[in-house]
Amino acid sequence: MKSEWQWLGCALVALTLSGCGASTDASNATATASATVTLAATPTVTPTPTPTPTPTPTITTPAGVADFTSINFAALANYATPVLPAYYDATVTALDNTPAGNAITDRIATLGRVLFYDPRLSTNNTKSCASCHQQGFGFDDPARFSVGVTGAAFTTAHAMRLGNIRYYRPGSMFWNKRAASVEAQASGPITNSIELGWDSAAGGVPALIAKMQATSYYPDLFTFAFGDATISENRIQQAVAQFERAMVSTSSRWDTAYAAVFSATAPNRNVNVTLPGFTDQENRGRQ
């Protein structure tokens, strides 16, 4: 017969063992009864679900466009938020003539870029905005007058330089300021009989729009820029104006030289000081 100390020892370890070698069924039953313990259930922690990441939309070249441009539509130029030199400070940006309803976006400005360089916007596919406003000359024409759409007639005024027109107040365009805004200016060359040729005799802007709708690429480009394929004079104006306002000079000889002397606290921000790298004649010409 086991001593009381032996029996107590069996009872204490009964939570782990099913018995402790008792010689009778009664002893086994007693030990088993002593071992019956109800433990509180441990609550199951529900894991926090991992949020499904929002997929980045894939931008592809519009279907009808690939054969007509080398623009990378998956990596558009940064027209909306360019990094500008320090001298484009509040003094300059206060002159911004961008209207609230036509803030620059990369997509619409890209459409404007295509419109600006496309000779199909002329009646005979020979001239574009870029024909008279040449990028290599500050979006100007080195000639006094520009050759028109017929190849025989010339414009009656020198093509205006487009660089930095965004920072011109009040924003009226043309030498005689007849267009109230950059947007309104965009229609002028289109309807001029000498420039792009869409005067009333050629059917005006409606005839140009019909021509654009018949292309394989403009419906897709307008959908890319505006969300649907509608082509209108207002949308043409918006797109061309956005691209033209994006023509901000940052790397010309003047920009490079002025960046070296610019001081926001200096009189007139050092605009009139001698610029490094400029000849004496060039510096005198700036005075």
mmCIF file of C-alpha atoms in Angstrom:
data_model
loop_
_atom_site.group_PDB
_atom_site.id
_atom_site.type_symbol
_atom_site.label_atom_id
_atom_site.label_comp_id
_atom_site.label_asym_id
_atom_site.label_seq_id
_atom_site.Cartn_x
_atom_site.Cartn_y
_atom_site.Cartn_z
ATOM 1 C CA MET A 1 0.000 0.000 0.000
ATOM 2 C CA LYS A 2 1.351 3.361 -1.021
ATOM 3 C CA SER A 3 1.891 5.968 1.655
ATOM 4 C CA GLU A 4 -0.242 9.133 1.794
ATOM 5 C CA TRP A 5 2.759 11.100 0.553
ATOM 6 C CA GLN A 6 2.996 8.868 -2.478
ATOM 7 C CA TRP A 7 -0.693 9.256 -3.223
ATOM 8 C CA LEU A 8 -0.525 13.044 -2.834
ATOM 9 C CA GLY A 9 2.391 13.112 -5.223
ATOM 10 C CA CYS A 10 0.350 11.237 -7.786
ATOM 11 C CA ALA A 11 -2.532 13.688 -7.426
ATOM 12 C CA LEU A 12 -0.250 16.701 -7.907
ATOM 13 C CA VAL A 13 1.095 15.406 -11.189
ATOM 14 C CA ALA A 14 -2.236 14.093 -12.445
ATOM 15 C CA LEU A 15 -2.641 17.152 -14.710
ATOM 16 C CA THR A 16 0.177 15.744 -16.791
ATOM 17 C CA LEU A 17 -0.053 11.971 -16.327
ATOM 18 C CA SER A 18 -3.130 9.746 -16.652
ATOM 19 C CA GLY A 19 -2.257 7.663 -13.552
ATOM 20 C CA CYS A 20 0.491 6.958 -11.066
ATOM 21 C CA GLY A 21 0.527 3.131 -10.708
ATOM 22 C CA ALA A 22 -2.331 2.738 -8.111
ATOM 23 C CA SER A 23 -3.075 -0.906 -7.338
ATOM 24 C CA THR A 24 -6.886 -0.660 -7.524
ATOM 25 C CA ASP A 25 -9.446 0.717 -10.021
ATOM 26 C CA ALA A 26 -10.814 2.942 -7.240
ATOM 27 C CA SER A 27 -7.449 4.587 -6.853
ATOM 28 C CA ASN A 28 -7.271 5.102 -10.615
ATOM 29 C CA ALA A 29 -10.755 6.591 -10.652
ATOM 30 C CA THR A 30 -9.890 8.939 -7.802
ATOM 31 C CA ALA A 31 -6.744 10.077 -9.572
ATOM 32 C CA THR A 32 -8.616 10.556 -12.841
ATOM 33 C CA ALA A 33 -11.343 12.587 -11.131
ATOM 34 C CA SER A 34 -8.708 14.717 -9.465
ATOM 35 C CA ALA A 35 -7.132 15.363 -12.866
ATOM 36 C CA THR A 36 -10.283 16.756 -14.515
ATOM 37 C CA VAL A 37 -9.659 20.499 -14.867
ATOM 38 C CA THR A 38 -11.492 22.918 -17.195
ATOM 39 C CA LEU A 39 -9.206 25.601 -18.607
ATOM 40 C CA ALA A 40 -10.452 28.933 -19.916
ATOM 41 C CA ALA A 41 -10.336 29.079 -23.704
ATOM 42 C CA THR A 42 -7.708 31.393 -25.179
ATOM 43 C CA PRO A 43 -9.451 33.863 -27.504
ATOM 44 C CA THR A 44 -8.471 33.578 -31.155
ATOM 45 C CA VAL A 45 -6.965 36.796 -32.452
ATOM 46 C CA THR A 46 -8.332 37.677 -35.863
ATOM 47 C CA PRO A 47 -5.438 38.908 -38.003
ATOM 48 C CA THR A 48 -5.801 42.362 -39.546
ATOM 49 C CA PRO A 49 -6.333 41.837 -43.252
ATOM 50 C CA THR A 50 -3.626 43.217 -45.514
ATOM 51 C CA PRO A 51 -5.168 45.920 -47.680
ATOM 52 C CA THR A 52 -5.215 45.171 -51.365
ATOM 53 C CA PRO A 53 -2.864 47.650 -53.057
ATOM 54 C CA THR A 54 -4.434 49.917 -55.633
ATOM 55 C CA PRO A 55 -2.935 48.927 -58.960
ATOM 56 C CA THR A 56 -1.037 51.640 -60.790
ATOM 57 C CA PRO A 57 -2.852 52.269 -64.060
ATOM 58 C CA THR A 58 -0.860 51.232 -67.071
ATOM 59 C CA ILE A 59 -0.519 54.064 -69.545
ATOM 60 C CA THR A 60 -0.139 52.882 -73.094
ATOM 61 C CA THR A 61 0.167 54.706 -76.363
ATOM 62 C CA PRO A 62 -3.343 55.346 -77.738
ATOM 63 C CA ALA A 63 -4.183 52.785 -80.395
ATOM 64 C CA GLY A 64 -4.184 55.045 -83.430
ATOM 65 C CA VAL A 65 -1.154 57.087 -82.440
ATOM 66 C CA ALA A 66 1.885 54.780 -82.443
ATOM 67 C CA ASP A 67 2.578 55.139 -86.168
ATOM 68 C CA PHE A 68 2.632 58.934 -86.024
ATOM 69 C CA THR A 69 4.697 59.914 -82.986
ATOM 70 C CA SER A 70 7.638 58.762 -80.907
ATOM 71 C CA ILE A 71 6.197 60.211 -77.685
ATOM 72 C CA ASN A 72 6.476 57.777 -74.773
ATOM 73 C CA PHE A 73 2.971 57.879 -73.317
ATOM 74 C CA ALA A 74 4.045 55.743 -70.367
ATOM 75 C CA ALA A 75 6.532 58.432 -69.309
ATOM 76 C CA LEU A 76 5.112 61.794 -70.311
ATOM 77 C CA ALA A 77 7.160 64.953 -70.042
ATOM 78 C CA ASN A 78 6.597 66.820 -66.788
ATOM 79 C CA TYR A 79 4.679 69.831 -68.030
ATOM 80 C CA ALA A 80 2.512 70.294 -64.943
ATOM 81 C CA THR A 81 5.128 70.550 -62.170
ATOM 82 C CA PRO A 82 8.538 71.296 -63.683
ATOM 83 C CA VAL A 83 11.493 72.034 -61.426
ATOM 84 C CA LEU A 84 12.483 75.626 -62.208
ATOM 85 C CA PRO A 85 15.599 77.614 -61.273
ATOM 86 C CA ALA A 86 15.527 79.737 -58.123
ATOM 87 C CA TYR A 87 15.023 82.969 -60.045
ATOM 88 C CA TYR A 88 11.536 81.805 -61.000
ATOM 89 C CA ASP A 89 10.445 83.043 -57.597
ATOM 90 C CA ALA A 90 7.283 84.813 -56.434
ATOM 91 C CA THR A 91 8.253 87.924 -58.392
ATOM 92 C CA VAL A 92 7.969 85.928 -61.618
ATOM 93 C CA THR A 93 5.129 83.566 -60.757
ATOM 94 C CA ALA A 94 2.966 86.562 -59.837
ATOM 95 C CA LEU A 95 2.914 87.276 -63.579
ATOM 96 C CA ASP A 96 1.499 83.822 -64.474
ATOM 97 C CA ASN A 97 -1.425 84.291 -66.888
ATOM 98 C CA THR A 98 -2.728 80.705 -66.630
ATOM 99 C CA PRO A 99 -6.521 80.826 -66.142
ATOM 100 C CA ALA A 100 -8.081 78.802 -63.333
ATOM 101 C CA GLY A 101 -9.997 76.698 -65.841
ATOM 102 C CA ASN A 102 -6.968 75.588 -67.849
ATOM 103 C CA ALA A 103 -4.215 74.608 -65.426
ATOM 104 C CA ILE A 104 -1.469 72.626 -67.148
ATOM 105 C CA THR A 105 -1.770 68.833 -67.092
ATOM 106 C CA ASP A 106 0.718 66.440 -68.658
ATOM 107 C CA ARG A 107 -1.886 64.740 -70.840
ATOM 108 C CA ILE A 108 -3.510 67.850 -72.306
ATOM 109 C CA ALA A 109 -0.149 69.571 -72.807
ATOM 110 C CA THR A 110 1.065 66.450 -74.637
ATOM 111 C CA LEU A 111 -1.922 66.711 -76.970
ATOM 112 C CA GLY A 112 -1.018 70.377 -77.436
ATOM 113 C CA ARG A 113 2.501 69.336 -78.374
ATOM 114 C CA VAL A 114 1.165 67.063 -81.126
ATOM 115 C CA LEU A 115 -1.141 69.808 -82.398
ATOM 116 C CA PHE A 116 1.706 72.332 -82.385
ATOM 117 C CA TYR A 117 3.990 70.217 -84.585
ATOM 118 C CA ASP A 118 1.422 68.577 -86.875
ATOM 119 C CA PRO A 119 1.316 69.965 -90.458
ATOM 120 C CA ARG A 120 -2.055 68.275 -90.950
ATOM 121 C CA LEU A 121 -3.556 71.207 -89.112
ATOM 122 C CA SER A 122 -2.984 73.234 -92.288
ATOM 123 C CA THR A 123 -5.243 72.951 -95.303
ATOM 124 C CA ASN A 124 -2.579 71.319 -97.487
ATOM 125 C CA ASN A 125 -0.507 69.472 -94.845
ATOM 126 C CA THR A 126 2.556 71.687 -95.331
ATOM 127 C CA LYS A 127 2.609 74.045 -92.331
ATOM 128 C CA SER A 128 2.288 73.756 -88.574
ATOM 129 C CA CYS A 129 2.592 76.145 -85.650
ATOM 130 C CA ALA A 130 6.221 75.039 -85.391
ATOM 131 C CA SER A 131 6.922 76.139 -88.967
ATOM 132 C CA CYS A 132 6.934 79.782 -87.857
ATOM 133 C CA HIS A 133 7.690 79.260 -84.142
ATOM 134 C CA GLN A 134 10.849 77.185 -84.379
ATOM 135 C CA GLN A 135 12.103 75.540 -81.207
ATOM 136 C CA GLY A 136 15.757 76.089 -82.099
ATOM 137 C CA PHE A 137 15.178 79.842 -82.191
ATOM 138 C CA GLY A 138 13.249 80.243 -78.947
ATOM 139 C CA PHE A 139 10.010 79.330 -80.738
ATOM 140 C CA ASP A 140 10.550 82.254 -83.086
ATOM 141 C CA ASP A 141 11.312 82.604 -86.792
ATOM 142 C CA PRO A 142 14.787 83.831 -87.805
ATOM 143 C CA ALA A 143 13.207 85.333 -90.917
ATOM 144 C CA ARG A 144 11.496 88.702 -90.709
ATOM 145 C CA PHE A 145 8.296 87.286 -92.200
ATOM 146 C CA SER A 146 7.225 83.653 -92.367
ATOM 147 C CA VAL A 147 6.317 81.711 -95.488
ATOM 148 C CA GLY A 148 2.624 80.882 -95.524
ATOM 149 C CA VAL A 149 0.655 77.773 -96.368
ATOM 150 C CA THR A 150 0.739 78.381 -100.123
ATOM 151 C CA GLY A 151 4.518 78.749 -100.208
ATOM 152 C CA ALA A 152 4.154 82.038 -102.079
ATOM 153 C CA ALA A 153 2.605 84.481 -99.607
ATOM 154 C CA PHE A 154 4.289 85.761 -96.462
ATOM 155 C CA THR A 155 2.856 86.735 -93.117
ATOM 156 C CA THR A 156 2.402 90.448 -92.539
ATOM 157 C CA ALA A 157 4.204 90.478 -89.175
ATOM 158 C CA HIS A 158 7.193 88.782 -87.595
ATOM 159 C CA ALA A 159 6.332 85.624 -85.634
ATOM 160 C CA MET A 160 6.292 86.373 -81.918
ATOM 161 C CA ARG A 161 8.641 84.437 -79.644
ATOM 162 C CA LEU A 162 6.678 82.014 -77.460
ATOM 163 C CA GLY A 163 9.254 81.257 -74.775
ATOM 164 C CA ASN A 164 8.005 82.300 -71.315
ATOM 165 C CA ILE A 165 4.683 83.703 -72.543
ATOM 166 C CA ARG A 166 3.201 82.131 -69.421
ATOM 167 C CA TYR A 167 4.777 84.927 -67.380
ATOM 168 C CA TYR A 168 3.361 87.844 -69.329
ATOM 169 C CA ARG A 169 0.630 90.033 -67.936
ATOM 170 C CA PRO A 170 -2.124 90.655 -68.742
ATOM 171 C CA GLY A 171 -1.721 87.788 -71.200
ATOM 172 C CA SER A 172 -3.033 89.412 -74.363
ATOM 173 C CA MET A 173 -1.380 88.024 -77.500
ATOM 174 C CA PHE A 174 -0.262 89.213 -80.958
ATOM 175 C CA TRP A 175 1.622 92.429 -81.589
ATOM 176 C CA ASN A 176 -1.594 94.446 -81.490
ATOM 177 C CA LYS A 177 -2.882 92.480 -78.458
ATOM 178 C CA ARG A 178 -6.075 91.533 -80.290
ATOM 179 C CA ALA A 179 -6.319 88.122 -78.577
ATOM 180 C CA ALA A 180 -7.290 88.359 -74.917
ATOM 181 C CA SER A 181 -5.467 85.183 -73.904
ATOM 182 C CA VAL A 182 -3.094 82.457 -75.034
ATOM 183 C CA GLU A 183 -6.171 80.272 -75.565
ATOM 184 C CA ALA A 184 -7.803 82.820 -77.894
ATOM 185 C CA GLN A 185 -4.512 83.283 -79.738
ATOM 186 C CA ALA A 186 -4.434 79.594 -80.684
ATOM 187 C CA SER A 187 -7.290 80.029 -83.156
ATOM 188 C CA GLY A 188 -5.679 82.988 -84.951
ATOM 189 C CA PRO A 189 -3.132 81.138 -87.110
ATOM 190 C CA ILE A 190 -5.657 78.382 -87.831
ATOM 191 C CA THR A 191 -8.186 80.717 -89.436
ATOM 192 C CA ASN A 192 -5.598 82.952 -91.107
ATOM 193 C CA SER A 193 -5.668 82.511 -94.884
ATOM 194 C CA ILE A 194 -1.870 82.826 -95.112
ATOM 195 C CA GLU A 195 -0.761 80.820 -92.064
ATOM 196 C CA LEU A 196 -2.685 77.515 -91.722
ATOM 197 C CA GLY A 197 -5.343 78.466 -94.250
ATOM 198 C CA TRP A 198 -8.660 77.627 -92.577
ATOM 199 C CA ASP A 199 -10.433 80.861 -93.473
ATOM 200 C CA SER A 200 -14.138 80.988 -94.283
ATOM 201 C CA ALA A 201 -13.473 80.013 -97.899
ATOM 202 C CA ALA A 202 -11.807 76.809 -96.680
ATOM 203 C CA GLY A 203 -14.633 76.014 -94.267
ATOM 204 C CA GLY A 204 -13.134 77.521 -91.122
ATOM 205 C CA VAL A 205 -12.595 75.622 -87.872
ATOM 206 C CA PRO A 206 -15.491 73.175 -88.520
ATOM 207 C CA ALA A 207 -13.693 71.943 -91.651
ATOM 208 C CA LEU A 208 -10.471 71.470 -89.680
ATOM 209 C CA ILE A 209 -12.311 69.524 -86.976
ATOM 210 C CA ALA A 210 -13.883 67.255 -89.606
ATOM 211 C CA LYS A 211 -10.398 66.602 -91.001
ATOM 212 C CA MET A 212 -9.057 65.789 -87.534
ATOM 213 C CA GLN A 213 -11.955 63.442 -86.786
ATOM 214 C CA ALA A 214 -11.129 61.485 -89.930
ATOM 215 C CA THR A 215 -7.564 60.776 -88.797
ATOM 216 C CA SER A 216 -6.689 57.557 -87.017
ATOM 217 C CA TYR A 217 -4.991 59.332 -84.115
ATOM 218 C CA TYR A 218 -6.799 62.494 -83.022
ATOM 219 C CA PRO A 219 -9.927 60.792 -81.621
ATOM 220 C CA ASP A 220 -7.638 58.584 -79.509
ATOM 221 C CA LEU A 221 -5.477 61.525 -78.439
ATOM 222 C CA PHE A 222 -8.460 63.625 -77.371
ATOM 223 C CA THR A 223 -9.795 60.655 -75.415
ATOM 224 C CA PHE A 224 -6.382 60.292 -73.759
ATOM 225 C CA ALA A 225 -6.325 63.993 -72.845
ATOM 226 C CA PHE A 226 -9.953 64.809 -72.068
ATOM 227 C CA GLY A 227 -11.622 61.468 -71.408
ATOM 228 C CA ASP A 228 -13.679 61.291 -74.601
ATOM 229 C CA ALA A 229 -13.119 61.691 -78.328
ATOM 230 C CA THR A 230 -14.922 65.015 -78.775
ATOM 231 C CA ILE A 231 -12.832 67.451 -80.815
ATOM 232 C CA SER A 232 -13.821 71.093 -80.434
ATOM 233 C CA GLU A 233 -12.253 74.496 -80.969
ATOM 234 C CA ASN A 234 -12.266 75.088 -77.216
ATOM 235 C CA ARG A 235 -10.324 71.881 -76.574
ATOM 236 C CA ILE A 236 -7.847 72.693 -79.338
ATOM 237 C CA GLN A 237 -7.311 76.110 -77.743
ATOM 238 C CA GLN A 238 -6.841 74.606 -74.285
ATOM 239 C CA ALA A 239 -4.311 72.026 -75.456
ATOM 240 C CA VAL A 240 -2.222 74.396 -77.574
ATOM 241 C CA ALA A 241 -2.234 77.016 -74.793
ATOM 242 C CA GLN A 242 -1.063 74.478 -72.213
ATOM 243 C CA PHE A 243 1.848 73.391 -74.386
ATOM 244 C CA GLU A 244 2.799 76.989 -75.170
ATOM 245 C CA ARG A 245 2.746 77.940 -71.478
ATOM 246 C CA ALA A 246 5.038 74.987 -70.820
ATOM 247 C CA MET A 247 7.709 76.644 -72.994
ATOM 248 C CA VAL A 248 9.625 77.990 -69.993
ATOM 249 C CA SER A 249 13.275 78.835 -70.560
ATOM 250 C CA THR A 250 15.696 77.266 -68.068
ATOM 251 C CA SER A 251 18.878 76.347 -69.953
ATOM 252 C CA SER A 252 19.669 79.121 -72.422
ATOM 253 C CA ARG A 253 22.961 81.018 -72.173
ATOM 254 C CA TRP A 254 21.130 83.768 -70.346
ATOM 255 C CA ASP A 255 19.547 81.330 -67.883
ATOM 256 C CA THR A 256 22.902 79.748 -67.092
ATOM 257 C CA ALA A 257 24.643 83.101 -66.628
ATOM 258 C CA TYR A 258 21.849 84.695 -64.629
ATOM 259 C CA ALA A 259 21.603 81.708 -62.295
ATOM 260 C CA ALA A 260 25.208 82.446 -61.285
ATOM 261 C CA VAL A 261 24.461 86.040 -60.207
ATOM 262 C CA PHE A 262 20.822 85.864 -59.115
ATOM 263 C CA SER A 263 20.060 87.183 -55.648
ATOM 264 C CA ALA A 264 16.529 87.554 -54.361
ATOM 265 C CA THR A 265 17.637 90.350 -52.004
ATOM 266 C CA ALA A 266 19.790 92.339 -54.449
ATOM 267 C CA PRO A 267 18.443 95.464 -56.164
ATOM 268 C CA ASN A 268 16.324 94.352 -59.107
ATOM 269 C CA ARG A 269 17.448 90.795 -58.240
ATOM 270 C CA ASN A 270 20.747 91.451 -60.107
ATOM 271 C CA VAL A 271 19.053 91.432 -63.493
ATOM 272 C CA ASN A 272 21.195 94.333 -64.685
ATOM 273 C CA VAL A 273 24.620 93.176 -63.505
ATOM 274 C CA THR A 274 27.306 92.005 -65.909
ATOM 275 C CA LEU A 275 26.674 88.383 -66.799
ATOM 276 C CA PRO A 276 29.589 85.924 -66.768
ATOM 277 C CA GLY A 277 30.353 84.402 -70.140
ATOM 278 C CA PHE A 278 28.753 87.271 -72.064
ATOM 279 C CA THR A 279 30.849 89.571 -74.238
ATOM 280 C CA ASP A 280 31.028 93.279 -73.448
ATOM 281 C CA GLN A 281 28.825 93.923 -76.442
ATOM 282 C CA GLU A 282 26.247 91.376 -75.278
ATOM 283 C CA ASN A 283 26.186 92.841 -71.788
ATOM 284 C CA ARG A 284 25.779 96.369 -73.191
ATOM 285 C CA GLY A 285 22.916 95.123 -75.313
ATOM 286 C CA ARG A 286 21.099 94.003 -72.181
ATOM 287 C CA GLN A 287 21.178 97.437 -70.581
#
